[in-house]
């Protein structure tokens, strides 16, 4: 990949295969959507790459901003052909959210903003969903209905929660995700962003927040944080989170940002720097996709 101009900060290194750098790291934190799959189908080379990492004896934690329990994420991977022997654990933002609410004093009534598929996020807890925001102790947002969703679908409920003065728990900080066809689906982070802009209090769980990486660190037990490589396709969650945690990062170019600054293996560094907080949040490496 070509960098079209020089930067005053350390430029990321483009690699043409993960195998080029695996000798540097024994622990891996890997994103799901945009790296291994798009919610519907697995990416062509992802399964082989995970197998090769495991054959080299690497420790792997899959870290996802999925607003559902980790067990549900495992079931999705099972259906897509990712055997459980290929990773050590999955941690989802939904699981972290569940554990937080379980140990909090927010009350046992909540106001739900999200699709039917994620409604079971608090299954197993003595919690009750209410359709009246004024009766709730807090609100939870998990996301939207599908790829054709627009923000207006959840605006009425969001405004109701704001009016009631509820703390909003965001179980997925992502603003959007894309599938392999390039279709975009907006996420819970969009509701949380609106909520904060209008004076509401939001508590986020997942990437790029430190709590998610601390959970991974417990499982990986690395020599130090430079023994960890964080892999993902979002600059604002995967790369920012890994960088802030003190780990090295690998950016998947053909993911959520595909088409923004990469064309025919040419990286427009000016646009890339802007996306990376004007170059202050560069990844350590860039790769086109998750392949060996």
CSV table of C-alpha atoms in Angstrom, one decimal:
chain,number,residue,atom,x,y,z
A,1,UNK,CA,0.0,0.0,0.0
A,2,UNK,CA,1.3,3.5,-0.9
A,3,UNK,CA,1.3,6.4,1.5
A,4,UNK,CA,0.8,9.6,-0.6
A,5,UNK,CA,2.5,12.0,1.7
A,6,UNK,CA,4.7,12.2,4.7
A,7,UNK,CA,3.4,12.6,8.2
A,8,UNK,CA,5.0,14.1,11.3
A,9,UNK,CA,3.8,11.2,13.3
A,10,UNK,CA,4.7,7.5,13.0
A,11,UNK,CA,3.0,6.1,10.0
A,12,UNK,CA,1.3,2.7,10.2
A,13,UNK,CA,3.0,-0.2,8.5
A,14,UNK,CA,1.1,-1.9,5.7
A,15,UNK,CA,1.4,-5.7,5.9
A,16,UNK,CA,0.3,-8.2,3.2
A,17,UNK,CA,-0.5,-11.0,5.7
A,18,UNK,CA,-0.9,-11.5,9.4
A,19,UNK,CA,1.8,-14.2,9.4
A,20,UNK,CA,4.4,-11.4,8.8
A,21,UNK,CA,4.0,-10.2,12.4
A,22,UNK,CA,2.8,-13.1,14.5
A,23,UNK,CA,6.2,-13.7,16.0
A,24,UNK,CA,5.9,-10.4,17.9
A,25,UNK,CA,2.7,-11.2,19.8
A,26,UNK,CA,1.4,-14.1,21.8
A,27,UNK,CA,-2.0,-12.6,22.6
A,28,UNK,CA,-4.8,-11.3,20.3
A,29,UNK,CA,-7.9,-9.3,20.8
A,30,UNK,CA,-10.0,-9.7,17.6
A,31,UNK,CA,-13.2,-7.9,16.6
A,32,UNK,CA,-16.1,-10.0,15.1
A,33,UNK,CA,-18.2,-7.9,12.7
A,34,UNK,CA,-16.1,-6.6,9.9
A,35,UNK,CA,-13.2,-8.9,10.6
A,36,UNK,CA,-14.5,-12.5,10.9
A,37,UNK,CA,-18.1,-12.0,9.6
A,38,UNK,CA,-20.7,-9.4,8.6
A,39,UNK,CA,-23.5,-10.8,10.8
A,40,UNK,CA,-24.7,-13.1,8.0
A,41,UNK,CA,-21.7,-14.9,6.4
A,42,UNK,CA,-18.1,-15.5,7.4
A,43,UNK,CA,-15.3,-13.6,5.6
A,44,UNK,CA,-13.6,-16.0,3.2
A,45,UNK,CA,-10.2,-16.2,4.8
A,46,UNK,CA,-11.1,-15.6,8.5
A,47,UNK,CA,-11.5,-19.2,9.5
A,48,UNK,CA,-8.2,-20.3,8.0
A,49,UNK,CA,-6.4,-17.3,9.7
A,50,UNK,CA,-7.8,-18.2,13.2
A,51,UNK,CA,-6.8,-21.8,12.7
A,52,UNK,CA,-3.2,-20.7,11.8
A,53,UNK,CA,-3.0,-18.5,14.9
A,54,UNK,CA,-4.1,-21.4,17.1
A,55,UNK,CA,-1.6,-23.7,15.5
A,56,UNK,CA,1.1,-21.3,16.5
A,57,UNK,CA,-0.2,-21.5,20.1
A,58,UNK,CA,-1.6,-17.9,20.3
A,59,UNK,CA,-4.2,-16.9,22.9
A,60,UNK,CA,-7.3,-15.3,21.3
A,61,UNK,CA,-10.1,-13.4,22.8
A,62,UNK,CA,-12.9,-12.2,20.5
A,63,UNK,CA,-14.1,-8.8,21.6
A,64,UNK,CA,-17.4,-7.6,20.2
A,65,UNK,CA,-19.7,-4.6,20.6
A,66,UNK,CA,-22.6,-6.9,20.1
A,67,UNK,CA,-25.4,-5.9,22.5
A,68,UNK,CA,-26.2,-9.4,23.5
A,69,UNK,CA,-24.8,-12.0,25.9
A,70,UNK,CA,-21.5,-13.8,25.0
A,71,UNK,CA,-23.3,-17.1,24.7
A,72,UNK,CA,-25.5,-15.7,21.9
A,73,UNK,CA,-22.4,-14.5,20.0
A,74,UNK,CA,-20.9,-18.0,20.4
A,75,UNK,CA,-24.0,-19.5,18.8
A,76,UNK,CA,-23.7,-17.1,15.8
A,77,UNK,CA,-20.1,-18.2,15.3
A,78,UNK,CA,-21.1,-21.9,15.6
A,79,UNK,CA,-23.6,-21.4,12.7
A,80,UNK,CA,-20.9,-19.6,10.6
A,81,UNK,CA,-18.4,-22.5,11.1
A,82,UNK,CA,-16.1,-21.0,13.7
A,83,UNK,CA,-15.4,-23.9,16.1
A,84,UNK,CA,-15.0,-23.0,19.7
A,85,UNK,CA,-11.5,-24.5,19.7
A,86,UNK,CA,-10.4,-21.6,17.5
A,87,UNK,CA,-10.6,-19.0,20.3
A,88,UNK,CA,-10.2,-18.9,24.1
A,89,UNK,CA,-13.2,-16.7,24.9
A,90,UNK,CA,-15.7,-14.2,23.5
A,91,UNK,CA,-16.5,-11.0,25.4
A,92,UNK,CA,-19.4,-8.9,24.2
A,93,UNK,CA,-20.5,-5.4,25.3
A,94,UNK,CA,-23.8,-7.0,26.1
A,95,UNK,CA,-22.2,-9.4,28.6
A,96,UNK,CA,-20.4,-6.5,30.3
A,97,UNK,CA,-23.6,-4.5,30.4
A,98,UNK,CA,-25.4,-7.5,31.9
A,99,UNK,CA,-22.8,-7.8,34.7
A,100,UNK,CA,-22.9,-4.1,35.4
A,101,UNK,CA,-26.7,-4.0,35.8
A,102,UNK,CA,-26.6,-7.2,37.9
A,103,UNK,CA,-24.3,-5.5,40.4
A,104,UNK,CA,-25.8,-2.0,40.3
A,105,UNK,CA,-28.5,-0.3,42.3
A,106,UNK,CA,-30.4,1.2,39.3
A,107,UNK,CA,-33.6,-0.5,40.2
A,108,UNK,CA,-35.4,-3.5,38.7
A,109,UNK,CA,-37.5,-1.7,36.1
A,110,UNK,CA,-35.9,-0.5,32.8
A,111,UNK,CA,-37.1,1.2,29.6
A,112,UNK,CA,-35.9,-0.7,26.5
A,113,UNK,CA,-34.9,0.9,23.2
A,114,UNK,CA,-33.8,-1.7,20.6
A,115,UNK,CA,-34.9,-4.6,18.4
A,116,UNK,CA,-36.8,-7.7,19.5
A,117,UNK,CA,-33.7,-9.9,18.9
A,118,UNK,CA,-31.7,-8.2,21.7
A,119,UNK,CA,-34.6,-8.0,24.2
A,120,UNK,CA,-33.2,-10.9,26.2
A,121,UNK,CA,-30.1,-9.0,27.3
A,122,UNK,CA,-31.2,-9.1,31.0
A,123,UNK,CA,-32.6,-12.7,30.9
A,124,UNK,CA,-31.7,-14.3,34.2
A,125,UNK,CA,-31.9,-11.1,36.3
A,126,UNK,CA,-34.8,-10.0,38.4
A,127,UNK,CA,-35.6,-7.2,36.0
A,128,UNK,CA,-38.9,-5.9,34.5
A,129,UNK,CA,-39.2,-4.0,31.3
A,130,UNK,CA,-41.7,-1.1,31.3
A,131,UNK,CA,-43.2,0.7,28.4
A,132,UNK,CA,-43.6,3.8,30.5
A,133,UNK,CA,-40.2,5.7,30.9
A,134,UNK,CA,-41.4,7.5,34.0
A,135,UNK,CA,-41.7,4.2,35.8
A,136,UNK,CA,-38.2,3.0,35.0
A,137,UNK,CA,-35.0,3.3,36.9
A,138,UNK,CA,-32.9,3.5,33.8
A,139,UNK,CA,-33.0,3.1,30.0
A,140,UNK,CA,-31.1,0.7,27.8
A,141,UNK,CA,-30.4,1.0,24.1
A,142,UNK,CA,-29.2,-2.0,22.1
A,143,UNK,CA,-29.7,-0.8,18.5
A,144,UNK,CA,-32.1,-0.8,15.5
A,145,UNK,CA,-34.2,-3.3,13.6
A,146,UNK,CA,-32.0,-3.9,10.5
A,147,UNK,CA,-30.1,-2.6,7.5
A,148,UNK,CA,-33.0,-0.3,6.4
A,149,UNK,CA,-33.4,1.4,9.8
A,150,UNK,CA,-33.3,5.1,10.3
A,151,UNK,CA,-32.8,7.0,13.5
A,152,UNK,CA,-36.4,8.2,13.6
A,153,UNK,CA,-37.4,4.6,14.5
A,154,UNK,CA,-36.1,5.1,18.0
A,155,UNK,CA,-36.4,8.9,18.4
A,156,UNK,CA,-39.8,8.8,20.1
A,157,UNK,CA,-38.6,6.4,22.7
A,158,UNK,CA,-35.3,8.2,23.1
A,159,UNK,CA,-37.1,11.5,23.7
A,160,UNK,CA,-39.4,9.8,26.3
A,161,UNK,CA,-36.3,8.6,28.2
A,162,UNK,CA,-34.8,12.1,28.1
A,163,UNK,CA,-38.0,13.6,29.4
A,164,UNK,CA,-38.0,11.2,32.3
A,165,UNK,CA,-34.4,12.1,33.1
A,166,UNK,CA,-33.2,8.5,32.9
A,167,UNK,CA,-29.6,7.4,32.7
A,168,UNK,CA,-29.1,5.6,29.4
A,169,UNK,CA,-27.0,2.5,29.2
A,170,UNK,CA,-25.5,2.0,25.8
A,171,UNK,CA,-24.8,-1.7,25.1
A,172,UNK,CA,-23.1,-1.0,21.7
A,173,UNK,CA,-21.0,2.2,21.3
A,174,UNK,CA,-20.7,1.6,17.5
A,175,UNK,CA,-22.4,4.2,15.3
A,176,UNK,CA,-22.7,1.9,12.3
A,177,UNK,CA,-21.7,-1.5,10.8
A,178,UNK,CA,-21.5,-2.6,7.2
A,179,UNK,CA,-22.0,-6.0,5.5
A,180,UNK,CA,-19.9,-7.5,2.6
A,181,UNK,CA,-22.3,-5.9,0.1
A,182,UNK,CA,-21.5,-2.4,1.5
A,183,UNK,CA,-24.9,-2.0,3.2
A,184,UNK,CA,-24.9,0.1,6.3
A,185,UNK,CA,-26.7,-0.6,9.6
A,186,UNK,CA,-26.9,2.1,12.2
A,187,UNK,CA,-26.2,1.1,15.8
A,188,UNK,CA,-27.0,2.0,19.4
A,189,UNK,CA,-24.1,4.5,19.5
A,190,UNK,CA,-26.2,6.8,17.4
A,191,UNK,CA,-28.9,7.0,20.0
A,192,UNK,CA,-26.4,7.5,22.7
A,193,UNK,CA,-24.8,10.4,20.8
A,194,UNK,CA,-28.2,12.1,20.4
A,195,UNK,CA,-29.0,11.5,24.0
A,196,UNK,CA,-25.8,13.2,25.2
A,197,UNK,CA,-26.2,16.1,22.8
A,198,UNK,CA,-29.6,16.7,24.3
A,199,UNK,CA,-28.4,16.7,27.9
A,200,UNK,CA,-28.9,13.1,28.9
A,201,UNK,CA,-26.4,11.0,30.8
A,202,UNK,CA,-25.0,7.9,29.0
A,203,UNK,CA,-23.0,5.0,30.4
A,204,UNK,CA,-21.1,3.1,27.6
A,205,UNK,CA,-20.0,-0.5,27.6
A,206,UNK,CA,-17.7,-2.1,25.0
A,207,UNK,CA,-14.9,-0.7,22.8
A,208,UNK,CA,-13.2,1.7,23.0
A,209,UNK,CA,-13.7,1.8,26.8
A,210,UNK,CA,-11.1,0.4,29.1
A,211,UNK,CA,-13.4,-2.1,31.0
A,212,UNK,CA,-13.7,-4.2,27.9
A,213,UNK,CA,-9.9,-4.5,27.5
A,214,UNK,CA,-9.4,-5.3,31.2
A,215,UNK,CA,-11.7,-8.3,30.8
A,216,UNK,CA,-9.7,-9.5,27.9
A,217,UNK,CA,-6.4,-9.0,29.8
A,218,UNK,CA,-7.7,-11.2,32.6
A,219,UNK,CA,-8.2,-14.1,30.2
A,220,UNK,CA,-5.0,-13.5,28.1
A,221,UNK,CA,-2.6,-13.0,31.0
A,222,UNK,CA,0.0,-11.4,28.7
A,223,UNK,CA,3.6,-10.7,29.7
A,224,UNK,CA,2.8,-7.0,29.1
A,225,UNK,CA,0.4,-5.0,27.0
A,226,UNK,CA,2.8,-4.8,24.1
A,227,UNK,CA,2.4,-8.6,23.9
A,228,UNK,CA,-1.1,-8.0,22.7
A,229,UNK,CA,-2.3,-7.2,19.2
A,230,UNK,CA,-5.8,-5.7,18.8
A,231,UNK,CA,-7.4,-6.3,15.4
A,232,UNK,CA,-10.4,-4.5,14.1
A,233,UNK,CA,-12.0,-2.5,11.3
A,234,UNK,CA,-13.2,0.6,13.3
A,235,UNK,CA,-10.8,3.4,13.9
A,236,UNK,CA,-13.0,4.9,16.6
A,237,UNK,CA,-13.6,1.7,18.6
A,238,UNK,CA,-11.1,-1.0,17.8
A,239,UNK,CA,-8.0,1.1,17.1
A,240,UNK,CA,-8.7,3.9,19.6
A,241,UNK,CA,-9.5,1.3,22.3
A,242,UNK,CA,-6.4,-0.7,21.7
A,243,UNK,CA,-4.1,2.3,21.4
A,244,UNK,CA,-5.5,3.8,24.7
A,245,UNK,CA,-5.0,0.5,26.4
A,246,UNK,CA,-1.3,0.5,25.4
A,247,UNK,CA,-1.5,-2.4,23.0
A,248,UNK,CA,-0.4,-2.5,19.3
A,249,UNK,CA,-3.2,-2.4,16.8
A,250,UNK,CA,-4.0,-3.8,13.3
A,251,UNK,CA,-6.5,-1.9,11.2
A,252,UNK,CA,-8.6,-3.9,8.6
A,253,UNK,CA,-9.0,-1.5,5.7
A,254,UNK,CA,-11.8,-3.4,3.9
A,255,UNK,CA,-14.2,-3.1,6.8
A,256,UNK,CA,-16.4,-0.3,8.0
A,257,UNK,CA,-14.2,2.4,6.5
A,258,UNK,CA,-13.9,0.8,3.1
A,259,UNK,CA,-14.0,3.4,0.4
A,260,UNK,CA,-13.3,6.3,2.7
A,261,UNK,CA,-9.6,6.5,2.1
A,262,UNK,CA,-8.4,3.3,0.3
A,263,UNK,CA,-8.8,2.9,-3.5
A,264,UNK,CA,-6.9,0.2,-5.4
A,265,UNK,CA,-4.4,-0.3,-2.6
A,266,UNK,CA,-3.7,3.5,-2.5
A,267,UNK,CA,-4.1,5.1,0.9
A,268,UNK,CA,-5.0,8.7,1.0
A,269,UNK,CA,-3.0,9.7,4.1
A,270,UNK,CA,-4.7,13.1,4.4
A,271,UNK,CA,-8.1,11.6,4.8
A,272,UNK,CA,-6.8,8.7,6.9
A,273,UNK,CA,-5.1,11.1,9.3
A,274,UNK,CA,-8.3,13.1,9.7
A,275,UNK,CA,-10.2,9.9,10.5
A,276,UNK,CA,-7.4,9.0,13.0
A,277,UNK,CA,-7.8,12.2,15.1
A,278,UNK,CA,-5.5,14.1,12.7
A,279,UNK,CA,-2.9,11.3,12.9
A,280,UNK,CA,-2.7,11.1,16.7
A,281,UNK,CA,-4.6,7.8,16.7
A,282,UNK,CA,-2.8,5.8,14.0
A,283,UNK,CA,-2.9,2.0,14.1
A,284,UNK,CA,0.4,0.2,14.3
A,285,UNK,CA,-0.3,-1.8,11.1
A,286,UNK,CA,-2.8,-1.8,8.2
A,287,UNK,CA,-4.0,-4.9,6.3
A,288,UNK,CA,-6.6,-5.1,3.6
A,289,UNK,CA,-8.5,-7.9,5.3
A,290,UNK,CA,-8.0,-10.6,8.0
A,291,UNK,CA,-5.9,-13.1,6.1
A,292,UNK,CA,-2.8,-15.1,6.8
